[in-house]
CSV table of C-alpha atoms in Angstrom, one decimal:
chain,number,residue,atom,x,y,z
A,144,MET,CA,-9.3,6.6,-14.6
A,145,GLU,CA,-12.3,5.2,-16.7
A,146,ARG,CA,-11.4,1.8,-18.2
A,147,GLY,CA,-12.0,2.7,-21.9
A,148,ARG,CA,-9.7,5.9,-21.5
A,149,ALA,CA,-7.2,4.1,-19.7
A,150,PHE,CA,-7.1,1.4,-22.6
A,151,GLU,CA,-6.8,4.2,-25.2
A,152,GLU,CA,-4.1,5.9,-23.1
A,153,CYS,CA,-1.9,2.6,-22.6
A,154,ARG,CA,-2.4,1.6,-26.2
A,155,LYS,CA,-0.9,5.0,-27.3
A,156,ARG,CA,2.0,4.7,-24.9
A,157,LEU,CA,2.5,1.2,-26.2
A,158,ALA,CA,2.8,2.5,-29.7
A,159,SER,CA,5.2,5.0,-28.7
A,160,ILE,CA,7.3,2.6,-26.9
A,161,ALA,CA,7.2,0.2,-29.8
A,162,GLY,CA,8.2,3.2,-32.3
A,163,ALA,CA,11.1,4.2,-30.2
A,164,LEU,CA,12.4,0.4,-29.9
A,165,GLY,CA,12.1,-0.2,-33.7
A,166,VAL,CA,8.8,-2.1,-33.6
A,167,ASP,CA,5.9,-1.4,-35.8
A,168,SER,CA,3.9,1.0,-33.8
A,169,ASN,CA,0.7,-0.1,-35.7
A,170,SER,CA,1.0,-3.9,-34.8
A,171,ALA,CA,-2.5,-5.3,-34.1
A,172,SER,CA,-0.5,-7.3,-31.4
A,173,LEU,CA,-0.3,-4.1,-29.2
A,174,ALA,CA,-4.0,-4.1,-28.2
A,175,PRO,CA,-3.9,-7.4,-26.3
A,176,VAL,CA,-0.9,-6.1,-24.5
A,177,ALA,CA,-2.8,-3.1,-23.5
A,178,GLU,CA,-5.8,-5.2,-22.6
A,179,ILE,CA,-3.7,-7.3,-20.2
A,180,VAL,CA,-2.3,-4.3,-18.4
A,181,ILE,CA,-5.7,-2.4,-18.3
A,182,GLN,CA,-7.6,-5.6,-16.9
A,183,SER,CA,-5.0,-6.0,-14.1
A,184,MET,CA,-4.5,-2.4,-13.1
A,185,THR,CA,-8.3,-1.7,-12.9
A,186,GLY,CA,-9.2,-4.6,-10.5
A,187,VAL,CA,-12.0,-4.1,-8.0
A,188,TRP,CA,-9.8,-3.7,-5.1
A,189,ARG,CA,-7.1,-1.5,-6.6
A,190,ARG,CA,-6.9,2.1,-5.0
A,191,PHE,CA,-3.1,2.8,-5.3
A,192,HIS,CA,-1.7,0.5,-7.6
A,193,THR,CA,-3.8,1.7,-10.5
A,194,VAL,CA,-3.3,2.8,-14.1
A,195,HIS,CA,-2.1,6.2,-13.0
A,196,HIS,CA,0.6,4.5,-10.8
A,197,VAL,CA,2.1,2.5,-13.6
A,198,PHE,CA,2.3,5.5,-15.8
A,199,GLN,CA,3.8,7.3,-13.1
A,200,VAL,CA,6.4,4.9,-12.3
A,201,GLY,CA,7.4,4.3,-16.1
A,202,GLY,CA,8.3,7.8,-16.5
A,203,ASP,CA,8.1,9.8,-19.8
A,204,ASP,CA,11.9,9.5,-21.1
A,205,ASP,CA,12.9,6.0,-21.4
A,206,PRO,CA,11.1,3.2,-23.4
A,207,ILE,CA,12.2,0.5,-21.5
A,208,GLU,CA,11.5,1.9,-18.3
A,209,GLN,CA,7.8,2.8,-19.6
A,210,LEU,CA,7.5,-0.7,-20.6
A,211,ALA,CA,8.6,-2.4,-17.3
A,212,GLY,CA,6.4,0.3,-15.5
A,213,LEU,CA,3.4,-1.0,-17.3
A,214,PHE,CA,3.8,-4.5,-16.1
A,215,HIS,CA,5.8,-4.2,-12.8
A,216,ASP,CA,2.2,-4.5,-10.7
A,217,VAL,CA,0.0,-6.6,-13.1
A,218,VAL,CA,0.2,-9.4,-10.3
A,219,TYR,CA,-0.4,-8.3,-6.8
A,220,LEU,CA,-1.9,-11.2,-4.8
A,221,GLN,CA,-2.1,-9.4,-1.7
A,222,VAL,CA,-4.5,-6.8,-3.1
A,223,ASP,CA,-6.4,-8.9,-5.9
A,224,GLN,CA,-6.8,-11.8,-4.0
A,225,ARG,CA,-6.4,-13.9,-7.2
A,226,ILE,CA,-4.8,-13.9,-10.6
A,227,PRO,CA,-7.0,-13.1,-13.3
A,228,LEU,CA,-7.8,-15.8,-15.9
A,229,ASN,CA,-5.9,-14.4,-18.9
A,230,LEU,CA,-2.8,-14.0,-16.5
A,231,ALA,CA,-3.1,-17.3,-14.8
A,232,ALA,CA,-3.0,-19.1,-18.6
A,233,ARG,CA,0.4,-17.6,-18.8
A,234,LEU,CA,1.7,-18.6,-15.6
A,235,THR,CA,0.3,-22.1,-14.9
A,236,PRO,CA,2.8,-23.6,-17.1
A,237,TYR,CA,5.5,-22.5,-14.9
A,238,VAL,CA,4.1,-22.0,-11.4
A,239,ARG,CA,1.6,-24.2,-9.4
A,240,GLU,CA,-0.3,-23.7,-6.3
A,241,VAL,CA,0.6,-26.0,-3.3
A,242,ILE,CA,-2.3,-26.6,-0.7
A,243,ALA,CA,-1.1,-26.8,2.9
A,244,LEU,CA,-2.0,-30.3,4.2
A,245,ASP,CA,0.1,-30.0,7.6
A,246,GLY,CA,-2.5,-27.7,9.3
A,247,THR,CA,-0.8,-24.4,8.3
A,248,SER,CA,-2.9,-21.8,6.8
A,249,GLY,CA,-3.4,-20.8,3.2
A,250,GLU,CA,-1.8,-21.8,-0.3
A,251,LYS,CA,1.6,-21.4,-1.4
A,252,LEU,CA,3.1,-20.9,-4.9
A,253,ARG,CA,6.0,-22.7,-6.2
A,254,ILE,CA,8.0,-23.0,-9.3
A,255,ARG,CA,7.2,-26.3,-11.1
A,256,ASP,CA,9.8,-29.0,-11.0
A,257,ALA,CA,11.9,-29.1,-14.0
A,258,ALA,CA,10.3,-32.3,-15.3
A,259,ASP,CA,7.1,-30.5,-15.3
A,260,CYS,CA,8.2,-27.1,-16.7
A,261,ALA,CA,9.1,-26.0,-20.2
A,262,ASP,CA,12.4,-23.8,-19.5
A,263,ASP,CA,11.9,-21.6,-22.6
A,264,ALA,CA,13.9,-18.4,-23.3
A,265,GLU,CA,11.6,-16.1,-21.5
A,266,PHE,CA,11.2,-18.2,-18.4
A,267,LEU,CA,15.0,-19.0,-18.2
A,268,ALA,CA,15.7,-15.1,-17.9
A,269,VAL,CA,13.0,-14.5,-15.3
A,270,ARG,CA,14.4,-17.4,-13.1
A,271,ARG,CA,18.1,-16.1,-13.5
A,272,LEU,CA,17.5,-12.6,-12.9
A,273,PHE,CA,15.3,-13.2,-9.8
A,274,GLY,CA,17.5,-15.8,-8.5
A,275,PHE,CA,15.0,-18.6,-8.3
A,276,ASP,CA,15.1,-22.4,-9.5
A,277,PHE,CA,13.0,-25.2,-10.3
A,278,GLY,CA,10.8,-26.3,-7.3
A,279,ASP,CA,11.3,-23.0,-5.2
A,280,GLU,CA,8.6,-21.6,-3.1
A,281,LEU,CA,7.9,-18.0,-4.1
A,282,PRO,CA,8.2,-15.9,-0.9
A,283,PRO,CA,4.7,-13.8,-0.6
A,284,PHE,CA,6.5,-10.6,0.6
A,285,SER,CA,9.9,-10.4,-1.0
A,286,GLY,CA,9.6,-11.1,-4.7
A,287,LEU,CA,6.5,-13.3,-5.5
A,288,ASN,CA,4.4,-10.5,-7.2
A,289,GLU,CA,7.4,-9.1,-8.9
A,290,PHE,CA,8.4,-12.4,-10.3
A,291,LEU,CA,5.1,-13.3,-11.4
A,292,SER,CA,4.5,-9.8,-13.0
A,293,ALA,CA,7.9,-10.2,-14.8
A,294,LEU,CA,6.9,-13.5,-16.2
A,295,VAL,CA,3.5,-12.2,-17.5
A,296,ALA,CA,5.5,-9.4,-19.0
A,297,ALA,CA,8.1,-11.9,-20.8
A,298,LYS,CA,5.3,-14.0,-22.1
A,299,VAL,CA,3.1,-11.0,-23.1
A,300,LEU,CA,5.7,-8.9,-24.8
A,301,ALA,CA,7.8,-11.9,-26.2
A,302,PRO,CA,5.8,-11.9,-29.5
A,303,VAL,CA,6.4,-8.2,-30.1
A,304,PHE,CA,9.7,-7.0,-28.9
A,305,LYS,CA,13.2,-8.3,-29.5
A,306,PRO,CA,14.7,-10.8,-26.7
A,307,GLU,CA,17.2,-8.1,-25.5
A,308,VAL,CA,14.3,-5.6,-24.7
A,309,ILE,CA,12.4,-8.6,-22.7
A,310,VAL,CA,15.7,-9.2,-20.7
A,311,GLN,CA,15.9,-5.5,-19.8
A,312,VAL,CA,12.2,-5.3,-18.7
A,313,ILE,CA,12.6,-8.4,-16.4
A,314,ALA,CA,15.6,-6.9,-14.8
A,315,CYS,CA,13.8,-3.6,-14.3
A,316,ILE,CA,10.8,-5.3,-12.7
A,317,GLU,CA,13.2,-7.1,-10.5
A,318,ALA,CA,14.6,-4.1,-9.2
A,319,THR,CA,11.1,-2.9,-7.9
A,320,ILE,CA,11.3,-5.5,-5.3
A,321,PRO,CA,11.0,-2.9,-2.2
A,322,PHE,CA,12.8,-2.4,1.1
A,323,ARG,CA,15.5,-4.8,0.9
A,324,VAL,CA,18.4,-4.6,3.5
A,325,PRO,CA,21.6,-6.6,2.7
A,326,LYS,CA,23.0,-8.9,5.2
A,327,ALA,CA,26.1,-7.6,6.9
A,328,GLY,CA,29.1,-7.8,4.4
A,329,ALA,CA,26.6,-8.9,1.5
A,330,PRO,CA,26.1,-6.8,-1.7
A,331,ASP,CA,23.2,-4.7,-2.3
A,332,ALA,CA,20.3,-5.8,-4.3
A,333,SER,CA,21.7,-3.7,-7.3
A,334,GLU,CA,25.0,-5.3,-7.2
A,335,VAL,CA,23.3,-8.7,-7.0
A,336,LEU,CA,21.2,-7.7,-10.0
A,337,ARG,CA,24.3,-6.6,-12.0
A,338,ASP,CA,26.1,-9.8,-11.3
A,339,ARG,CA,22.8,-12.2,-12.3
A,340,LEU,CA,22.4,-10.0,-15.5
A,341,THR,CA,26.1,-10.3,-16.4
A,342,ALA,CA,25.8,-14.0,-16.1
A,343,LEU,CA,22.6,-14.1,-18.3
A,344,VAL,CA,24.2,-11.8,-21.0
A,345,ALA,CA,27.1,-14.4,-21.4
A,346,GLU,CA,24.8,-17.4,-21.4
A,347,ARG,CA,22.4,-15.8,-23.9
A,348,SER,CA,25.3,-14.6,-26.0
A,349,LEU,CA,23.8,-11.0,-26.1
A,350,GLY,CA,27.1,-9.2,-26.4
A,351,TRP,CA,26.6,-6.4,-24.0
A,352,SER,CA,29.5,-4.5,-22.5
A,353,SER,CA,29.8,-4.2,-18.8
A,354,LEU,CA,28.8,-0.5,-19.3
A,355,GLU,CA,25.5,-1.7,-20.9
A,356,VAL,CA,24.8,-4.1,-18.2
A,357,ASP,CA,25.2,-1.3,-15.7
A,358,ALA,CA,22.9,1.1,-17.8
A,359,VAL,CA,20.2,-1.7,-17.5
A,360,VAL,CA,20.6,-1.6,-13.7
A,361,GLN,CA,20.6,2.0,-13.4
A,362,ARG,CA,17.2,2.0,-15.5
A,363,GLY,CA,15.8,-0.5,-12.8
A,364,VAL,CA,17.1,1.8,-10.1
A,365,ARG,CA,15.2,4.9,-11.5
A,366,LEU,CA,12.0,2.7,-11.9
A,367,ALA,CA,12.3,1.4,-8.3
A,368,ASN,CA,12.9,4.9,-7.1
A,369,ARG,CA,9.8,6.3,-8.9
A,370,ASP,CA,7.8,3.4,-7.4
A,371,VAL,CA,8.4,4.7,-3.8
A,372,GLN,CA,8.8,8.4,-4.7
A,373,GLY,CA,6.0,9.6,-2.2
A,374,PHE,CA,8.4,8.7,0.6
A,375,ALA,CA,10.5,11.5,-0.5
A,376,SER,CA,7.7,14.1,-0.6
A,377,ASP,CA,8.3,17.6,0.9
A,378,ASP,CA,4.8,17.5,2.0
A,379,VAL,CA,3.8,14.6,4.5
A,380,ALA,CA,0.4,15.1,3.6
A,381,VAL,CA,1.1,13.7,0.1
A,382,PHE,CA,3.0,10.8,1.6
A,383,LEU,CA,0.0,10.0,4.0
A,384,ASP,CA,-2.4,10.6,1.1
A,385,ASP,CA,-0.7,7.6,-0.8
A,386,THR,CA,-0.9,5.8,2.6
A,387,TRP,CA,-4.7,6.1,2.8
A,388,HIS,CA,-5.2,4.9,-0.7
A,389,LEU,CA,-3.0,1.7,0.1
A,390,ILE,CA,-4.9,1.0,3.3
A,391,PRO,CA,-8.0,-0.4,1.6
A,392,GLU,CA,-6.3,-2.4,-0.9
A,393,THR,CA,-5.5,-5.2,1.8
A,394,ASN,CA,-8.2,-4.2,4.2
A,395,HIS,CA,-11.4,-4.7,2.0
A,396,ASN,CA,-14.0,-4.3,4.5
A,397,LEU,CA,-13.2,-0.4,4.7
A,398,LEU,CA,-14.7,-0.1,1.1
A,399,SER,CA,-18.2,-0.5,2.7
A,400,SER,CA,-18.0,2.9,4.4
A,401,SER,CA,-21.2,2.7,6.5
A,402,THR,CA,-20.9,-0.8,8.0
A,403,TYR,CA,-17.2,-1.6,8.7
A,404,THR,CA,-16.6,-1.9,12.4
A,405,VAL,CA,-14.3,0.1,14.7
A,406,ARG,CA,-12.4,-3.1,15.1
A,407,ASP,CA,-11.8,-3.2,11.2
A,408,TYR,CA,-10.6,0.3,11.0
A,409,ARG,CA,-8.3,-0.2,14.0
A,410,VAL,CA,-6.6,-3.3,12.7
A,411,SER,CA,-6.0,-1.4,9.4
A,412,LEU,CA,-4.2,1.3,11.2
A,413,GLN,CA,-2.4,-1.2,13.3
A,414,LYS,CA,-1.0,-3.0,10.4
A,415,MET,CA,-0.1,0.3,8.6
A,416,HIS,CA,1.5,1.7,11.8
A,417,GLY,CA,3.6,-1.5,12.2
A,418,PHE,CA,4.7,-1.6,8.5
A,419,LEU,CA,5.6,2.1,8.5
A,420,SER,CA,7.4,1.8,11.9
A,421,SER,CA,9.7,-1.2,10.8
A,422,LEU,CA,10.8,0.4,7.5
A,423,ARG,CA,14.4,1.7,7.6
A,424,PRO,CA,14.7,5.0,5.7
A,425,ASP,CA,18.0,3.9,4.0
A,426,ALA,CA,15.9,0.8,2.6
A,427,VAL,CA,13.4,2.6,0.7
A,428,PHE,CA,15.6,4.2,-1.9
A,429,ARG,CA,18.1,2.7,-4.2
A,430,ARG,CA,21.5,4.0,-5.5
A,431,PHE,CA,23.7,2.3,-8.0
A,432,HIS,CA,26.8,3.9,-9.3
A,433,ASP,CA,25.8,7.6,-9.8
A,434,GLU,CA,22.2,6.8,-10.3
A,435,PRO,CA,21.1,9.1,-8.7
A,436,ASP,CA,23.9,11.3,-7.6
A,437,GLU,CA,25.0,11.4,-4.0
A,438,VAL,CA,23.2,14.5,-3.1
A,439,THR,CA,19.7,13.7,-4.6
A,440,HIS,CA,20.1,10.1,-3.0
A,441,ALA,CA,20.9,11.7,0.6
A,442,ALA,CA,18.0,14.0,0.3
A,443,ARG,CA,15.6,11.3,-0.7
A,444,VAL,CA,16.6,9.3,2.5
A,445,ALA,CA,16.4,12.2,4.6
A,446,ALA,CA,12.9,13.0,3.4
A,447,ALA,CA,11.9,9.5,3.9
A,448,ALA,CA,13.2,9.7,7.6
A,449,ARG,CA,11.2,12.7,8.4
A,450,ASN,CA,7.9,11.4,6.8
A,451,LEU,CA,8.2,7.9,8.4
A,452,GLY,CA,8.8,9.5,11.8
A,453,ILE,CA,6.0,11.9,11.4
A,454,ALA,CA,3.7,9.2,10.1
A,455,SER,CA,4.5,7.1,13.1
A,456,HIS,CA,3.5,9.6,15.5
A,457,TYR,CA,0.5,10.5,13.3
A,458,LEU,CA,-0.9,6.9,13.2
A,459,GLY,CA,0.0,6.6,16.9
A,460,ALA,CA,-2.3,9.2,17.7
A,461,LYS,CA,-5.2,8.0,15.5
A,462,LEU,CA,-4.7,4.6,17.2
A,463,VAL,CA,-5.2,6.1,20.6
A,464,SER,CA,-8.5,7.7,19.5
A,465,ILE,CA,-9.8,4.5,17.7
A,466,ALA,CA,-8.8,2.7,20.8
A,467,PHE,CA,-10.7,5.1,23.1
A,468,LEU,CA,-14.0,4.7,20.5
A,469,GLU,CA,-13.4,0.8,20.8
A,470,ALA,CA,-13.4,0.9,24.4
A,471,LEU,CA,-16.5,2.9,24.7
A,472,SER,CA,-18.1,0.8,22.3
A,473,LEU,CA,-17.6,-2.4,24.3
A,474,ARG,CA,-19.9,-0.8,26.9
A,475,PHE,CA,-22.7,-1.8,24.9
A,476,ALA,CA,-21.9,-4.1,22.1
A,477,PRO,CA,-19.0,-6.3,21.0
A,478,GLU,CA,-18.8,-5.0,17.3
A,479,VAL,CA,-19.9,-1.6,16.4
A,480,ALA,CA,-19.9,0.2,12.8
A,481,LEU,CA,-17.4,3.1,13.1
A,482,SER,CA,-20.2,5.2,11.4
A,483,ALA,CA,-22.5,4.5,14.5
A,484,LEU,CA,-20.0,6.3,16.7
A,485,MET,CA,-18.9,9.0,14.2
A,486,GLY,CA,-22.0,9.7,12.0
A,487,GLU,CA,-22.2,8.9,8.4
A,488,LEU,CA,-19.6,10.0,6.0
A,489,ALA,CA,-22.0,11.2,3.6
A,490,GLN,CA,-24.4,13.8,5.3
A,491,ASP,CA,-26.7,14.9,2.1
A,492,ASP,CA,-30.2,14.0,2.7
A,493,ALA,CA,-33.2,15.1,4.6
A,494,TYR,CA,-32.7,12.7,7.5
A,495,SER,CA,-28.8,13.6,8.1
A,496,ILE,CA,-28.2,13.0,11.8
A,497,GLY,CA,-24.9,15.2,11.7
A,498,THR,CA,-21.7,13.8,12.7
A,499,LEU,CA,-19.9,13.2,16.4
A,500,GLU,CA,-17.4,16.1,15.3
A,501,SER,CA,-20.3,18.5,15.2
A,502,LEU,CA,-21.1,17.8,18.9
A,503,LEU,CA,-17.6,17.8,20.4
A,504,PRO,CA,-16.4,20.6,22.5
A,505,PRO,CA,-14.3,23.1,20.8
A,506,LEU,CA,-10.5,22.6,20.8
A,507,PRO,CA,-8.7,24.3,23.7
A,508,PRO,CA,-5.7,26.6,23.2
A,509,ALA,CA,-2.5,24.7,22.7
A,510,PRO,CA,1.1,26.1,23.6
A,511,PRO,CA,3.3,26.2,20.5
A,512,PRO,CA,4.7,23.0,19.3
A,513,ARG,CA,8.1,22.0,20.5
A,514,ASP,CA,9.5,20.7,17.3
A,515,ASP,CA,8.7,20.2,13.5
A,516,ILE,CA,7.2,16.6,14.2
A,517,GLU,CA,4.9,17.9,16.7
A,518,ALA,CA,3.7,20.9,14.5
A,519,ALA,CA,3.2,18.5,11.4
A,520,VAL,CA,1.3,15.8,13.6
A,521,ARG,CA,-1.0,18.5,15.1
A,522,SER,CA,-1.7,20.1,11.6
A,523,LEU,CA,-2.4,16.6,10.2
A,524,LEU,CA,-4.9,15.7,12.9
A,525,GLU,CA,-6.6,19.1,12.8
A,526,GLN,CA,-6.4,20.3,9.2
A,527,GLY,CA,-6.0,16.7,7.7
A,528,ARG,CA,-4.7,15.1,4.5
A,529,HIS,CA,-5.1,16.6,1.0
A,530,VAL,CA,-7.3,13.8,-0.7
A,531,ASP,CA,-10.6,12.5,0.3
A,532,VAL,CA,-11.1,8.9,0.3
A,533,GLN,CA,-14.5,7.2,0.6
A,534,TYR,CA,-13.8,5.2,3.6
A,535,ASP,CA,-12.5,8.0,6.1
A,536,ILE,CA,-12.5,11.6,6.6
A,537,ARG,CA,-9.3,13.7,6.2
A,538,HIS,CA,-8.8,15.1,9.5
A,539,SER,CA,-9.1,13.5,12.9
A,540,PRO,CA,-11.2,15.4,15.4
A,541,ILE,CA,-11.0,13.1,18.5
A,542,ALA,CA,-7.3,12.7,18.2
A,543,ALA,CA,-6.9,16.4,17.6
A,544,LEU,CA,-9.0,17.0,20.7
A,545,PHE,CA,-6.8,14.6,22.7
A,546,LEU,CA,-3.6,16.2,21.5
A,547,ARG,CA,-4.8,19.9,22.5
A,548,THR,CA,-6.0,18.5,26.0
A,549,MET,CA,-3.3,16.3,26.9
A,550,GLY,CA,-0.1,17.3,25.1
A,551,PHE,CA,2.2,15.1,22.8
A,552,GLU,CA,3.8,13.6,25.5
A,553,ARG,CA,0.8,12.1,27.1
A,554,MET,CA,-0.4,11.1,23.8
A,555,THR,CA,2.9,9.1,23.4
A,556,SER,CA,2.0,7.4,26.5
A,557,LEU,CA,-1.4,6.7,25.6
A,558,HIS,CA,-0.2,5.0,22.5
A,559,LYS,CA,1.5,2.6,24.5
A,560,ALA,CA,-1.5,1.9,26.6
A,561,SER,CA,-3.5,1.3,23.4
A,562,SER,CA,-1.2,-1.4,22.2
A,563,GLU,CA,-1.6,-3.1,25.7
A,564,PHE,CA,-5.4,-2.6,25.4
A,565,PHE,CA,-5.3,-4.4,21.9
A,566,ALA,CA,-3.1,-7.1,23.2
A,567,ALA,CA,-5.6,-7.6,26.1
A,568,LEU,CA,-8.6,-7.7,24.0
A,569,ALA,CA,-6.8,-10.5,21.7
A,570,ALA,CA,-6.1,-12.5,24.9
A,571,ALA,CA,-9.6,-12.0,26.5
A,572,ALA,CA,-11.5,-15.3,27.1
A,573,ASP,CA,-14.9,-13.7,27.1
A,574,SER,CA,-16.9,-10.4,26.9
A,575,HIS,CA,-16.4,-9.9,30.5
A,576,ALA,CA,-12.7,-9.8,30.1
A,577,ARG,CA,-12.9,-7.6,27.2
A,578,ARG,CA,-15.2,-4.9,29.0
A,579,ALA,CA,-12.6,-4.9,32.1
A,580,ALA,CA,-9.7,-4.4,29.7
A,581,ALA,CA,-11.7,-1.4,28.1
A,582,GLU,CA,-12.5,0.2,31.3
A,583,HIS,CA,-8.9,-0.1,32.4
A,584,PHE,CA,-7.8,1.7,29.3
A,585,LEU,CA,-10.4,4.4,29.5
A,586,ALA,CA,-9.4,5.1,33.1
A,587,GLY,CA,-6.2,6.6,31.8
A,588,PHE,CA,-8.2,9.4,30.2
A,589,ASP,CA,-9.7,12.4,32.0
A,590,GLY,CA,-13.0,11.4,33.3
A,591,SER,CA,-14.9,14.4,32.6
A,592,LEU,CA,-13.9,14.3,28.9
A,593,THR,CA,-14.7,10.7,28.5
A,594,GLU,CA,-18.1,11.4,29.7
A,595,LYS,CA,-18.6,14.4,27.3
A,596,ILE,CA,-17.5,12.3,24.3
A,597,ALA,CA,-19.9,9.4,25.6
A,598,ALA,CA,-22.5,11.9,25.7
A,599,CYS,CA,-22.1,13.3,22.4
A,600,ILE,CA,-22.3,9.7,21.0
A,601,GLY,CA,-25.5,9.1,22.9
A,602,GLU,CA,-26.9,12.3,21.4
A,603,LEU,CA,-25.8,10.8,18.0
A,604,PHE,CA,-27.8,7.6,18.7
A,605,ASP,CA,-30.8,9.6,19.6
A,606,ARG,CA,-30.8,11.6,16.4
A,607,ARG,CA,-30.6,8.3,14.6
A,608,ARG,CA,-33.5,6.9,16.5
A,609,ARG,CA,-35.4,10.1,15.7
A,610,SER,CA,-34.5,9.8,12.0
A,611,LEU,CA,-35.6,6.1,11.7
A,612,LEU,CA,-39.0,7.1,13.3
A,613,ALA,CA,-39.2,10.2,10.9
A,614,ARG,CA,-38.8,7.6,7.8
A,615,GLN,CA,-41.0,5.2,9.1
A,616,GLY,CA,-43.7,8.2,9.5
A,617,ALA,CA,-42.8,9.4,5.9
A,618,GLY,CA,-43.4,5.7,4.8
């Protein structure tokens, strides 16, 4: 969404929220609020966590949820690699950066000590509801972004909205910390939030009943479930479309589609495969009391289990194909652009060299799939996902060819072999060891098919050479 249009849409949404909460909807103070949201959500690396996402997560029915939705991702350090200046001004009085001096990598964020920090009403509420105290280190993958986003929301919204609104927004943003699994015998995250909120309500003398406290937690659960709603899609391709927008947010090399290497692409797939394979379906969606009802919750968890299972096999198949290409590429260079092997994604000029896919042998006939997972994986590899992305094509021609040629069980076995190959590359002391690992891995494929694909890549190289000569002649 274009920035100007996004700003106007955000401003209108804020005016509607303000009206519903009894605030002057024409207040000039709403424009700076919209500006903060749009600046954050249109960052250069954002592909999934965008303006559209925050509108979607906030929903259309509840003004508190809408307000929390707007702010729940304004800070996302793993994506943005920084905190925008306008946000930093609101955070630095409470949070400081600690530079590692002990040889460990990177910087850490820590809440300031009590003597160095003004414990105002908004910051106290954020600390209480997130369970952090003065001097605490903020964990990078379990609450840091949400804590900072909630603190920004509290400071930005405090001049406009009543304190009880701010507290509810903070609670809803805390609920969006994802994929939390309670320890055995411990309460789940919603119960913990309810207890913290109950204590804060008493401390601040807000006068809420237990039912009103529960209603706030239920708002947070609805917000959190919309945040991950793609996991419950009936169409696994929709779930993977979201995944393919997430991948480049933390793998920035992929945004240079003609220069990222085979290894860049492989590492990004490895990280996503590891992440999705480690997720427990019952940790994706939340339930508190009757929000949502038991049938709806069970259906979401079951859909998440199915989508995660299919995604794991799909990414495994793609890792086999990218391992194959990486092994082939090591025969002539240590780092090769993926486009050099596959052809350019854009093929719209007079010097187009075509694609590797156009040179590959046709897919052989295949037996009927044995189950739903195999059918879904085959469809995804051959037909592809739904949405185009600039760094990749929708389908997977080499993985599809391997699956048709070798079958599902053999592909699963080769996925294990590819993991061993990647480990061998990481441990290799020199180029000779890397090439030896590559040839060992390639020996697991049918030799004639390997040579056919190698010949197709060779033809692509010849076409590129002829194209460069033609450009020189035209110049």
